[in-house]
Short mmCIF file of N, CA, C and O in Angstrom, two decimals:
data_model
loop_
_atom_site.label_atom_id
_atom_site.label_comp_id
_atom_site.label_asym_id
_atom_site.label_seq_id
_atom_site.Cartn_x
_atom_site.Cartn_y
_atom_site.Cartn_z
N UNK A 1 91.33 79.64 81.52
CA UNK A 1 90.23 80.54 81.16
C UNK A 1 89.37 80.83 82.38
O UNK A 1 89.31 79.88 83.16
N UNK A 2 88.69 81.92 82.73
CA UNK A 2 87.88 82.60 83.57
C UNK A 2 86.69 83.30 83.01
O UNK A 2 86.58 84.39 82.45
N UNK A 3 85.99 82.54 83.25
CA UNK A 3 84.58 83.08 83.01
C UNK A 3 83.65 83.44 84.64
O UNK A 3 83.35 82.74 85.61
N UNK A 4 83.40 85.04 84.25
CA UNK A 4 82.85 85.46 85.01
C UNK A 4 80.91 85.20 84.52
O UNK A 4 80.45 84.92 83.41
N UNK A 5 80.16 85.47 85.92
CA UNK A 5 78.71 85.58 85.51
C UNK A 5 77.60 86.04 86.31
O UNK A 5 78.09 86.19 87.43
N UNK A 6 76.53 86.30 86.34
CA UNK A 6 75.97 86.87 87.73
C UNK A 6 75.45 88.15 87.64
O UNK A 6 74.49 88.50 88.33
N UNK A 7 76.11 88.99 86.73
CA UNK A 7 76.16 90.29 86.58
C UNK A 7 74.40 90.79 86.06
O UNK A 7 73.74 89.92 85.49
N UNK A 8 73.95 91.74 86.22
CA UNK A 8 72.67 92.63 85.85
C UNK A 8 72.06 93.65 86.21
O UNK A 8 72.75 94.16 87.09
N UNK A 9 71.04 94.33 86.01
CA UNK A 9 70.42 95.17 86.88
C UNK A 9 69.28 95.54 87.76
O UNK A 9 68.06 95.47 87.59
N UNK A 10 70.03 95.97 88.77
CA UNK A 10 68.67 95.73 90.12
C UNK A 10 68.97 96.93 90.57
O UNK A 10 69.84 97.69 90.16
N UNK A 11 68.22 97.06 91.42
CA UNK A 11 67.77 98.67 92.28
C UNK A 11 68.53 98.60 93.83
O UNK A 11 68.44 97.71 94.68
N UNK A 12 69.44 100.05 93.85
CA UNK A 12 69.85 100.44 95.33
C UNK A 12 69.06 99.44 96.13
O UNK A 12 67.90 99.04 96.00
N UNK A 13 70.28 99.09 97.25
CA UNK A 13 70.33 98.05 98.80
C UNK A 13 69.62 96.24 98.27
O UNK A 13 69.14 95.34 98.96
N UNK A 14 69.91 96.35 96.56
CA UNK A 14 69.76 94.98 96.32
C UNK A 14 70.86 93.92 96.36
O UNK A 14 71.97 94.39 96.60
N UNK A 15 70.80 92.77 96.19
CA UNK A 15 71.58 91.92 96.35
C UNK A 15 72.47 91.04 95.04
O UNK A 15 71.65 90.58 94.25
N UNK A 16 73.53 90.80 94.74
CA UNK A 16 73.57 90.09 93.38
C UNK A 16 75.32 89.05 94.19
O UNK A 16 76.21 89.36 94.99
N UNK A 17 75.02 87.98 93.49
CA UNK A 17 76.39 86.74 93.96
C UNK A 17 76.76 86.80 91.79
O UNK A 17 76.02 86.61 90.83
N UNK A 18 78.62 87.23 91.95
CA UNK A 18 78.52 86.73 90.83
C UNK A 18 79.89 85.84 91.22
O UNK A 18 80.65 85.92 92.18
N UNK A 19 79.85 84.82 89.86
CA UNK A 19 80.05 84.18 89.94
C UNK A 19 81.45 84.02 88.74
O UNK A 19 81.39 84.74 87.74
N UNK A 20 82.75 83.00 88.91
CA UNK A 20 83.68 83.08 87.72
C UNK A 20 84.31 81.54 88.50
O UNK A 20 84.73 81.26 89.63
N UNK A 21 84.10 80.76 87.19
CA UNK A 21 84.76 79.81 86.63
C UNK A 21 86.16 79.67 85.93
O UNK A 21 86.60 80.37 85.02
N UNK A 22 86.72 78.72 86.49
CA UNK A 22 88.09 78.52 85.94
C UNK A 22 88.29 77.35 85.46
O UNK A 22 87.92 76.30 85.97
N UNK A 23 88.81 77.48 84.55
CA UNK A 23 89.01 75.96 83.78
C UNK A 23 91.04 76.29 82.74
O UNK A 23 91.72 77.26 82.39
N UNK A 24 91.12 75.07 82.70
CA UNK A 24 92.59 74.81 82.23
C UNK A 24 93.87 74.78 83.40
O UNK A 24 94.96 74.22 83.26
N UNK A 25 93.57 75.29 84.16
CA UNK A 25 95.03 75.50 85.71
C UNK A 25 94.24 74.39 86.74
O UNK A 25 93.14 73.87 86.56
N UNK A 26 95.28 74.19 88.00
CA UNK A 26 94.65 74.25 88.98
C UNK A 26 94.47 74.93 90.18
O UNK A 26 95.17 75.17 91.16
N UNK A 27 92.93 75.25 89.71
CA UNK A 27 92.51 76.52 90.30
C UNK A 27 92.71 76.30 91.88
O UNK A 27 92.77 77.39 92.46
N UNK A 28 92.86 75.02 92.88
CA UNK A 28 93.16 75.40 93.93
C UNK A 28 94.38 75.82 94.24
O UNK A 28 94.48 75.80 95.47
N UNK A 29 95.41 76.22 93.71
CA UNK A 29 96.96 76.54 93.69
C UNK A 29 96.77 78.08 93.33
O UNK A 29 97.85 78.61 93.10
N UNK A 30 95.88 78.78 93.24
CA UNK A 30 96.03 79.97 92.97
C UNK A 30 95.01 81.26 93.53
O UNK A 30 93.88 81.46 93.09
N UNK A 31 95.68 82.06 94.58
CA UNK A 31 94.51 83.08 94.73
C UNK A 31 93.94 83.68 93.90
O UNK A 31 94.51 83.76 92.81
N UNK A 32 92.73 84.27 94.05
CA UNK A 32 91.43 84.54 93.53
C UNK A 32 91.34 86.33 93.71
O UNK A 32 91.62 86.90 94.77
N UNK A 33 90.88 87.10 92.37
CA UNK A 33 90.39 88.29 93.09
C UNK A 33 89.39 88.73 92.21
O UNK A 33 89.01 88.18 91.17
N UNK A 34 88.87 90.08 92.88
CA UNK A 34 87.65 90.70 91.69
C UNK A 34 88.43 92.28 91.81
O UNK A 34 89.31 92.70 92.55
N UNK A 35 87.91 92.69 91.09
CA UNK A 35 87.95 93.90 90.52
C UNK A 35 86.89 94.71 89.55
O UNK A 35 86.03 94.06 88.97
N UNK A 36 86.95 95.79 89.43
CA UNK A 36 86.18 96.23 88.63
C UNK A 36 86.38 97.92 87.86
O UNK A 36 87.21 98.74 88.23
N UNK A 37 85.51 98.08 86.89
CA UNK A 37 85.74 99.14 85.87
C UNK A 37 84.71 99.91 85.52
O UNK A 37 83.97 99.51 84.62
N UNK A 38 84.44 101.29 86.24
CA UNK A 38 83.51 102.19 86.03
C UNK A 38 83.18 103.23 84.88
O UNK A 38 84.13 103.91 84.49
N UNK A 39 82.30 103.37 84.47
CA UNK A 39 82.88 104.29 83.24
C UNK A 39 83.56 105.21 82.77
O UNK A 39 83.29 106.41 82.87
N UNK A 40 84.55 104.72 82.20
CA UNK A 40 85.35 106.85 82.40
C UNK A 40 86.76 106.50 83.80
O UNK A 40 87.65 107.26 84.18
N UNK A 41 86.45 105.17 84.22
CA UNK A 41 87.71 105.58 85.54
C UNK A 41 88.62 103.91 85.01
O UNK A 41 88.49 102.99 84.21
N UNK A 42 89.22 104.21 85.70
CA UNK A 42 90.44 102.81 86.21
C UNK A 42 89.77 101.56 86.54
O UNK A 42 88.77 101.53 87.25
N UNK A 43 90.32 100.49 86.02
CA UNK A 43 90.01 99.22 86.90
C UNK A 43 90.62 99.54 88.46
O UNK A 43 91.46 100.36 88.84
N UNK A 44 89.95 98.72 89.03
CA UNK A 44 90.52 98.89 90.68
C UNK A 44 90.23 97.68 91.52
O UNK A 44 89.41 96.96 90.95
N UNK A 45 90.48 97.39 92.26
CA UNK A 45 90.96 96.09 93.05
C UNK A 45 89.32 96.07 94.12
O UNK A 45 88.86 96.88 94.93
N UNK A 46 88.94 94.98 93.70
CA UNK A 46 87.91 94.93 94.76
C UNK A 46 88.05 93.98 95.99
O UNK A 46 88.10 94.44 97.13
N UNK A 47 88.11 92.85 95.77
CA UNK A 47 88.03 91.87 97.10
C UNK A 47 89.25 90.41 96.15
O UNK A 47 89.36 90.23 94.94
N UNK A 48 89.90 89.73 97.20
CA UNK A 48 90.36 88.71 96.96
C UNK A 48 90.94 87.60 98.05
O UNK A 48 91.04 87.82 99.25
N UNK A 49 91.19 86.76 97.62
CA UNK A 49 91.06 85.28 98.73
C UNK A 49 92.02 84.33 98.32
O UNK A 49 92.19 83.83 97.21
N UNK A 50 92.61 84.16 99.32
CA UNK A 50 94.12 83.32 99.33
C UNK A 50 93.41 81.64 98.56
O UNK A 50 92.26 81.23 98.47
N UNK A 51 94.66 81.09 98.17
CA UNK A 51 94.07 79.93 97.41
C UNK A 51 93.43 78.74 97.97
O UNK A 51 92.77 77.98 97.25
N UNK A 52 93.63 78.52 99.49
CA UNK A 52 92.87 77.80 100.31
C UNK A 52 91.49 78.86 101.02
O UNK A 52 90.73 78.33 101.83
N UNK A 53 91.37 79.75 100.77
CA UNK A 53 90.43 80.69 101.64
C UNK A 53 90.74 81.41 102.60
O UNK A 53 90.28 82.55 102.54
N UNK A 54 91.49 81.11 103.67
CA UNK A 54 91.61 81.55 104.92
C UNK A 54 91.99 83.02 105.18
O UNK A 54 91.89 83.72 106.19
N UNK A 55 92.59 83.32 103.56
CA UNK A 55 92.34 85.07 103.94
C UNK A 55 91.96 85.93 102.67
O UNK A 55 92.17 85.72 101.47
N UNK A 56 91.36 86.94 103.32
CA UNK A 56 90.86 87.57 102.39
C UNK A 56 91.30 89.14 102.56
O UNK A 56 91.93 89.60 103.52
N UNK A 57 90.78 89.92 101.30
CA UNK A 57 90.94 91.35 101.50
C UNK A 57 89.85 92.24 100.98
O UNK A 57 89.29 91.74 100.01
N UNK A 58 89.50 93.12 101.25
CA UNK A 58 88.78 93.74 100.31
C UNK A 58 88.78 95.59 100.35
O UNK A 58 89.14 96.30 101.29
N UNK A 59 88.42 95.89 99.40
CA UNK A 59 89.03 97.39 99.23
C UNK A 59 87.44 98.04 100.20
O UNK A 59 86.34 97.52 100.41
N UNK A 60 88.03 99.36 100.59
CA UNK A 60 87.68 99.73 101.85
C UNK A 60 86.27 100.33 101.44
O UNK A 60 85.46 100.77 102.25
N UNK A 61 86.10 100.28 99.99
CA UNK A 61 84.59 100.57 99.58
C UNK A 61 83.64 99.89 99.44
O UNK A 61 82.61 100.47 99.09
N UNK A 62 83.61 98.70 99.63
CA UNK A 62 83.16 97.62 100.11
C UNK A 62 83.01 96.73 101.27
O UNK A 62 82.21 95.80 101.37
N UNK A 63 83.92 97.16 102.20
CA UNK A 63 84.01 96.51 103.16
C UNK A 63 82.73 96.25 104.07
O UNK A 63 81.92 97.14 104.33
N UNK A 64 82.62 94.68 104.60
CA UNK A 64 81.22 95.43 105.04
C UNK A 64 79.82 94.56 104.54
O UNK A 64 78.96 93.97 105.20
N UNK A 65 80.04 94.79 102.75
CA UNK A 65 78.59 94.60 102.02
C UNK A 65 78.75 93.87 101.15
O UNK A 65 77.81 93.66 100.37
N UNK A 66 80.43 93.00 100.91
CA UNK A 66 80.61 92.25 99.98
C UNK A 66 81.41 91.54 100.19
O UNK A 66 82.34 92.08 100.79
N UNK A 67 81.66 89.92 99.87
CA UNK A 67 82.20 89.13 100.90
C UNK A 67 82.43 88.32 99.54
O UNK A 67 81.68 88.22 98.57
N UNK A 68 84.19 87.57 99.86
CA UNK A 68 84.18 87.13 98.28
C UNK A 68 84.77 85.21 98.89
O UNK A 68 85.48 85.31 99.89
N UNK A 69 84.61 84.14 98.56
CA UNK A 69 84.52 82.74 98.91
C UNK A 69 84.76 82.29 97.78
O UNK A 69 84.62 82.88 96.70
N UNK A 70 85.20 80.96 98.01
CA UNK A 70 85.37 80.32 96.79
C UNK A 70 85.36 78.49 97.29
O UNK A 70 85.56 78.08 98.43
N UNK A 71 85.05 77.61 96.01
CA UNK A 71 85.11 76.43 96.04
C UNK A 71 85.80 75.78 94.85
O UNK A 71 85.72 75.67 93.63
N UNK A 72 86.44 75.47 95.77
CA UNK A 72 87.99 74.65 95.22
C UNK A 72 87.43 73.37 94.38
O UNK A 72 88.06 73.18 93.34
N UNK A 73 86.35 72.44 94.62
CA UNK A 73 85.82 71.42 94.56
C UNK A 73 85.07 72.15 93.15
O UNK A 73 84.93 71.24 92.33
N UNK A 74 84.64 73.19 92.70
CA UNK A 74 83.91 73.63 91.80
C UNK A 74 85.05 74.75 90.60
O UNK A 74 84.67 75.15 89.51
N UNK A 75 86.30 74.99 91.16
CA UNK A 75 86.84 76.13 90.29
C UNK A 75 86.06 76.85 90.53
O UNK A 75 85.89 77.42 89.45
N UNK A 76 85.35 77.32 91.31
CA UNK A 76 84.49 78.67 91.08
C UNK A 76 85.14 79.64 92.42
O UNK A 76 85.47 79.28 93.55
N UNK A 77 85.17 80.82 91.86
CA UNK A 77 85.02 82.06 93.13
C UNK A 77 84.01 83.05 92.74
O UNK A 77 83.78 83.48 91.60
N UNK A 78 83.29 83.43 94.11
CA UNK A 78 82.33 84.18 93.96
C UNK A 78 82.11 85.59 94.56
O UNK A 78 82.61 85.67 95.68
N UNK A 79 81.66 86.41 94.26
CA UNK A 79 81.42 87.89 95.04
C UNK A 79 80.11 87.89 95.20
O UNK A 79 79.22 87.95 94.35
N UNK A 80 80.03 87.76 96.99
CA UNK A 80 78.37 88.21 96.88
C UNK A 80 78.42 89.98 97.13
O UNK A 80 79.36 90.58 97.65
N UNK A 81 77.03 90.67 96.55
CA UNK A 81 78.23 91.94 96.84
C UNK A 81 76.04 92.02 97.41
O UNK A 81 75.05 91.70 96.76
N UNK A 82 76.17 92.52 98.67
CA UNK A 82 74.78 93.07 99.27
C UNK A 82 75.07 94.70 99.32
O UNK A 82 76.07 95.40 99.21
N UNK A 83 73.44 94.96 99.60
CA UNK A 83 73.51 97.06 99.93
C UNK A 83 73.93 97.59 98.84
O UNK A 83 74.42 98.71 98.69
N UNK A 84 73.72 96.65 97.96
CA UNK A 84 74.35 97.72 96.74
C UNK A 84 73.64 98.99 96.26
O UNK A 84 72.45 99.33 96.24
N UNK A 85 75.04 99.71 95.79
CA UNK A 85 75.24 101.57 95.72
C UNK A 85 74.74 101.70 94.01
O UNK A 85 74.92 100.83 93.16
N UNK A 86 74.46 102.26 93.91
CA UNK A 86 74.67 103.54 92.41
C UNK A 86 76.22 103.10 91.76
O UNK A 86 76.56 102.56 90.72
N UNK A 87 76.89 103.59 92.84
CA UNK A 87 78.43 103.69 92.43
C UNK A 87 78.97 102.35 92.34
O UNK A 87 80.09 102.03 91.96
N UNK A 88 77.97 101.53 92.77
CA UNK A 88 78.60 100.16 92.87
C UNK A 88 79.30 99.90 90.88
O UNK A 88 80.30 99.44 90.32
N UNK A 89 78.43 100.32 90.65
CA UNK A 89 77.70 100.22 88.93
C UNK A 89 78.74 100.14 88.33
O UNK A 89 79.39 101.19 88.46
N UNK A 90 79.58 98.90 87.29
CA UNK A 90 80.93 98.66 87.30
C UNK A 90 80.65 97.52 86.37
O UNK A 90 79.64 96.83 86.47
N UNK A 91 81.87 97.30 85.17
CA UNK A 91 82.06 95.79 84.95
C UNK A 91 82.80 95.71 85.98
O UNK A 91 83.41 96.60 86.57
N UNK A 92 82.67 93.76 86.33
CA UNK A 92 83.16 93.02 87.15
C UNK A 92 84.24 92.34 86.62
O UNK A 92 83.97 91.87 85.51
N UNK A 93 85.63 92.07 87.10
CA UNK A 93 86.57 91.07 86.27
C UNK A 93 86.95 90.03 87.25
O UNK A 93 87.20 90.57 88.33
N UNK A 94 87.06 89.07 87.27
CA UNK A 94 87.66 88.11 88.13
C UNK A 94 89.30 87.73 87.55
O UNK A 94 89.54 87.27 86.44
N UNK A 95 90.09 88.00 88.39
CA UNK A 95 91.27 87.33 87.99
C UNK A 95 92.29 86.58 89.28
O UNK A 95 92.06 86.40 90.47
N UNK A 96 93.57 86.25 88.37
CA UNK A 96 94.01 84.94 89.53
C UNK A 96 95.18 85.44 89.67
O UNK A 96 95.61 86.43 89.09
N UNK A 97 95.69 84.83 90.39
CA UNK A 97 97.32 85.03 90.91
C UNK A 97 97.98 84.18 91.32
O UNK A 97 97.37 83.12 91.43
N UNK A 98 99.34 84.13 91.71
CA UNK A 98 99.96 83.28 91.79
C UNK A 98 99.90 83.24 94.05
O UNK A 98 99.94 82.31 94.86
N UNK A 99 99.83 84.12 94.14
CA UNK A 99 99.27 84.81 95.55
C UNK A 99 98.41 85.69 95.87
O UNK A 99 97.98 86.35 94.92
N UNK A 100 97.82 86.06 97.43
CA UNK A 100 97.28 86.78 97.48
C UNK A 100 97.72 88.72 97.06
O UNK A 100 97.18 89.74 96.64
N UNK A 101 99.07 88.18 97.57
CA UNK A 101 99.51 89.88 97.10
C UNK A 101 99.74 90.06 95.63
O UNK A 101 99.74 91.27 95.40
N UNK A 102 99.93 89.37 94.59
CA UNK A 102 100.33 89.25 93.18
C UNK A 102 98.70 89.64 92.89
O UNK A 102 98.62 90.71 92.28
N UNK A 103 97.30 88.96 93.21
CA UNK A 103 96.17 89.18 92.78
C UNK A 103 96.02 90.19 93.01
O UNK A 103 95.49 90.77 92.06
N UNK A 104 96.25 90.96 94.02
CA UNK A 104 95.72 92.35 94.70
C UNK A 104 96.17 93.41 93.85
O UNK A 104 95.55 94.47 93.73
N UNK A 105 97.62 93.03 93.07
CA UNK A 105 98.35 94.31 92.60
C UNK A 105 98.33 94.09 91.10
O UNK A 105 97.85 94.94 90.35
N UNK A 106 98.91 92.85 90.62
CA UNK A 106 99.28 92.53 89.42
C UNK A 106 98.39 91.36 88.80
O UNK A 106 98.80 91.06 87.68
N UNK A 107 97.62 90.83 89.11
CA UNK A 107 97.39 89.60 88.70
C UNK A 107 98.13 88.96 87.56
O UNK A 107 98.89 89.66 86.89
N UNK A 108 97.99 87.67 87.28
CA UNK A 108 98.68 86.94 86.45
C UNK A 108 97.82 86.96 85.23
O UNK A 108 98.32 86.76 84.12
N UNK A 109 96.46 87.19 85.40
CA UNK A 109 95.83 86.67 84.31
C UNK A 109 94.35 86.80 84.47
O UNK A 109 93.82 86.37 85.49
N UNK A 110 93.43 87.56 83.23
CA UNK A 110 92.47 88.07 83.92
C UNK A 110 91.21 87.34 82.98
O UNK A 110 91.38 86.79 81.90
N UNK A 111 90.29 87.46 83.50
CA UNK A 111 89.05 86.86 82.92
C UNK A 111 88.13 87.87 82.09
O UNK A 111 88.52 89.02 82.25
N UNK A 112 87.23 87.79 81.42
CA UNK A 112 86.41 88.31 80.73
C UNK A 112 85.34 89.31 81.98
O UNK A 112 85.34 89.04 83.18
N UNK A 113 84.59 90.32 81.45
CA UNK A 113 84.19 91.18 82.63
C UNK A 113 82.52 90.69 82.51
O UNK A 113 82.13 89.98 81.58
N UNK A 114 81.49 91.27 83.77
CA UNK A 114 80.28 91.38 83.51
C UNK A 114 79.99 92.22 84.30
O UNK A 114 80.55 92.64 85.31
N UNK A 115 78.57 92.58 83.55
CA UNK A 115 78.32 94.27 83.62
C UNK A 115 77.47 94.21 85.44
O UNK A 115 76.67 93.39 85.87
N UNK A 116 77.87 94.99 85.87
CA UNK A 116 76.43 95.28 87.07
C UNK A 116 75.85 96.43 86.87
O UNK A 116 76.35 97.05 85.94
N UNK A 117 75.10 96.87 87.32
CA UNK A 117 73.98 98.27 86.82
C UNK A 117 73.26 98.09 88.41
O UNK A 117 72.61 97.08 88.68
N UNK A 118 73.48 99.26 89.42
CA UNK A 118 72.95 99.50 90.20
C UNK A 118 72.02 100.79 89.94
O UNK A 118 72.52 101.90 89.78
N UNK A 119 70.19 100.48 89.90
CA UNK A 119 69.91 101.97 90.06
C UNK A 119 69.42 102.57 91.06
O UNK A 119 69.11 101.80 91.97
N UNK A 120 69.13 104.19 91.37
CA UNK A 120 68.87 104.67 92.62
C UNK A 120 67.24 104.67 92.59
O UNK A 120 66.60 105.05 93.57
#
């Protein structure tokens, strides 16, 4: 299970860390990603992080202002996402993979979403 959290609303070039818990696997055996779902469009691939950390990715609309980490010692991975846009404005999903490229494209298995609300 993946529980995401963190999510709310704040005003353009604010700051928000959210946050998703894993429980039942072990979560250090498995990369980490976020994604997200705007109203009216596609989920789409936001940032994700190999299962020890050492690499990461993140989609090119973000790059920059949102930086995604995780602790193995906690099951948790996190998105801090700074400078946030209008457009940022998205549920958030955290999900896992069996790799970094499986998270990026397909994930294995996805978590519950939370809302962000960026306003201008």
């Amino acid at each position: 299970q993946l529980q995401a959290s963190g999510g709310g609303l704040v005003q353009a070039e604010d700051s928000l860390r959210l946050s998703c818990v894993a429980s039942g696997r072990t979560f250090s055996s498995y990369a980490m990603g976020w994604f997200r779902q705007a109203p009216g469009k596609e989920r789409v691939f936001v940032a994700a992080i190999s299962w020890g950390g050492g690499s990461t990715y993140y989609a090119d609309s973000v790059k920059g202002r949102f930086t995604i980490s995780r602790d193995n010692a906690k099951n948790t991975v996190y998105l801090q996402m700074n400078s946030l846009k209008p457009e940022d404005t998205a549920v958030y999903y955290c999900a896992l993979g069996v790799n970094i490229v499986v998270v990026r494209r397909t994930p294995n298995y996805w978590g519950q979403g939370t809302q962000v609300t960026v306003s201008s």
